[in-house]
PDB file of C-alpha atoms in Angstrom:
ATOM      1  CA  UNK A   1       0.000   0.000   0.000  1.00 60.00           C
ATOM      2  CA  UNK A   2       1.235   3.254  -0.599  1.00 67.00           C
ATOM      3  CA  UNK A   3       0.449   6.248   1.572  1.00 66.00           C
ATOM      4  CA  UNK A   4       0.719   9.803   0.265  1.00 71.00           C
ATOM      5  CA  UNK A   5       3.019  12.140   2.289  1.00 73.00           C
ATOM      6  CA  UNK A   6       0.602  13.799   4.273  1.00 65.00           C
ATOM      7  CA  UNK A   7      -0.371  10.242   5.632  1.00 64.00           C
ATOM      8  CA  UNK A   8       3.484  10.204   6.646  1.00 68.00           C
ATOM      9  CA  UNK A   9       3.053  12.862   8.799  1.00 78.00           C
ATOM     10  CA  UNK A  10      -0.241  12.235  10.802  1.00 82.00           C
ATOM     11  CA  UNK A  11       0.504  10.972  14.584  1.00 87.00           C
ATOM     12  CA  UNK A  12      -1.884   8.656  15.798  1.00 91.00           C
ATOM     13  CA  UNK A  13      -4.449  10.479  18.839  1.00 94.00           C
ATOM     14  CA  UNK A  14      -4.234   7.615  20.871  1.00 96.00           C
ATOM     15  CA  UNK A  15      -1.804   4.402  21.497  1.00 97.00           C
ATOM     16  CA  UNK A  16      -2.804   1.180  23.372  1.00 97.00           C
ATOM     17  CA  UNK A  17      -0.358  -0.365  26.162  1.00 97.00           C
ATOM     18  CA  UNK A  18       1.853  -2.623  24.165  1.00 97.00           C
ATOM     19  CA  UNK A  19       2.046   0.253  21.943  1.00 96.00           C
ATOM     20  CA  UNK A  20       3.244   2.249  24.224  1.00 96.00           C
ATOM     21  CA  UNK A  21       5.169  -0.351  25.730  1.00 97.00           C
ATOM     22  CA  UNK A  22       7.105  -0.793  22.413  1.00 96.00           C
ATOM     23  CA  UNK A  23       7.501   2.968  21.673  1.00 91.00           C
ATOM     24  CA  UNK A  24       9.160   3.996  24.946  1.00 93.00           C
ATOM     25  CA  UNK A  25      10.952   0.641  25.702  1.00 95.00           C
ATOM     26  CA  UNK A  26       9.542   1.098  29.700  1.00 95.00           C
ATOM     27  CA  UNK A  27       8.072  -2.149  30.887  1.00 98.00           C
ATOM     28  CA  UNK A  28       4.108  -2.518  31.455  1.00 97.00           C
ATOM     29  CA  UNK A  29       4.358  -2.259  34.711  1.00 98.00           C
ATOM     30  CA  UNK A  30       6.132   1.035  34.496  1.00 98.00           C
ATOM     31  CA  UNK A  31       3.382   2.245  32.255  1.00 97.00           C
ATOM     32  CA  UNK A  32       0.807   1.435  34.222  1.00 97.00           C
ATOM     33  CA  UNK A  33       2.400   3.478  37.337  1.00 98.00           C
ATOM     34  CA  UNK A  34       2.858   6.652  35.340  1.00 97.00           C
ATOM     35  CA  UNK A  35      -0.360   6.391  34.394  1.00 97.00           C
ATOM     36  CA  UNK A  36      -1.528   6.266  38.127  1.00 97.00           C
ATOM     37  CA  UNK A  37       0.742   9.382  39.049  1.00 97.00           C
ATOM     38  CA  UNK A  38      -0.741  11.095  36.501  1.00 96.00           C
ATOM     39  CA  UNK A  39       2.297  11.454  34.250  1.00 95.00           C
ATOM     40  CA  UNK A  40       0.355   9.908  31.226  1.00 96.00           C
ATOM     41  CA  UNK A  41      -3.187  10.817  29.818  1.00 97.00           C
ATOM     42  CA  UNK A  42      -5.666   7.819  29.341  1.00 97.00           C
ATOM     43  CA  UNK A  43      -8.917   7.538  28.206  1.00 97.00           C
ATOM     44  CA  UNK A  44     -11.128   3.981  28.288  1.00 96.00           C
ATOM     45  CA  UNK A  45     -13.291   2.745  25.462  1.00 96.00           C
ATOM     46  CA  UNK A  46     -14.928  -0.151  26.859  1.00 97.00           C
ATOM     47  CA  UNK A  47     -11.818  -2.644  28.710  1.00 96.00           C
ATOM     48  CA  UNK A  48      -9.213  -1.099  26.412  1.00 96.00           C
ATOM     49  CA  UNK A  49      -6.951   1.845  28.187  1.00 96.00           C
ATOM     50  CA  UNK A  50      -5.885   4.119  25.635  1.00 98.00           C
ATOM     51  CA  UNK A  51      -3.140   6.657  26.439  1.00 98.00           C
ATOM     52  CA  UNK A  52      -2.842   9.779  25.223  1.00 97.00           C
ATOM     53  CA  UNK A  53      -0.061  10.064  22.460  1.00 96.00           C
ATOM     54  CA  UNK A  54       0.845  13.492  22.988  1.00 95.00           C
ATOM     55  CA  UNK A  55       1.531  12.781  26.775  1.00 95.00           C
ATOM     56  CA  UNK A  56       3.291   9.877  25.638  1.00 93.00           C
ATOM     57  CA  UNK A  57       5.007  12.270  23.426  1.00 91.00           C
ATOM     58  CA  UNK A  58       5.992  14.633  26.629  1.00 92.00           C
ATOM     59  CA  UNK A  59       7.176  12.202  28.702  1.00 88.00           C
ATOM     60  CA  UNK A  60       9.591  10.757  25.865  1.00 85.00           C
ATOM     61  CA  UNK A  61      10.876  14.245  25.358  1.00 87.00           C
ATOM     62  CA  UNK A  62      11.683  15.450  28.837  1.00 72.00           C
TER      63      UNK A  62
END
């Protein structure tokens, strides 16, 4: 499939645990903590915990 360059570009709004998991290289467990400190955004839809990607983003940057 090829994507046009604007679909390059486009961040997704939300990532899922593994996701984030695999982005940052921090272990579930310290996912789930940050998330209960506060440090990372979440949101559910239905049993699925979706973090925020620009918090994600934040954290990875500072």
């Amino acid at each position: 499939m090829i994507k046009r360059e604007w679909e390059k570009k486009l961040e997704p709004l939300t990532v899922r645990i593994l996701t984030a998991v695999r982005i940052t290289g921090l272990s579930r467990s310290r996912i789930y903590e940050l998330i209960q400190l506060g440090d990372l955004e979440t949101a559910k839809v239905g049993r699925a915990t979706l973090i925020q990607y620009q918090s994600l983003k934040k954290l990875t940057q500072s």
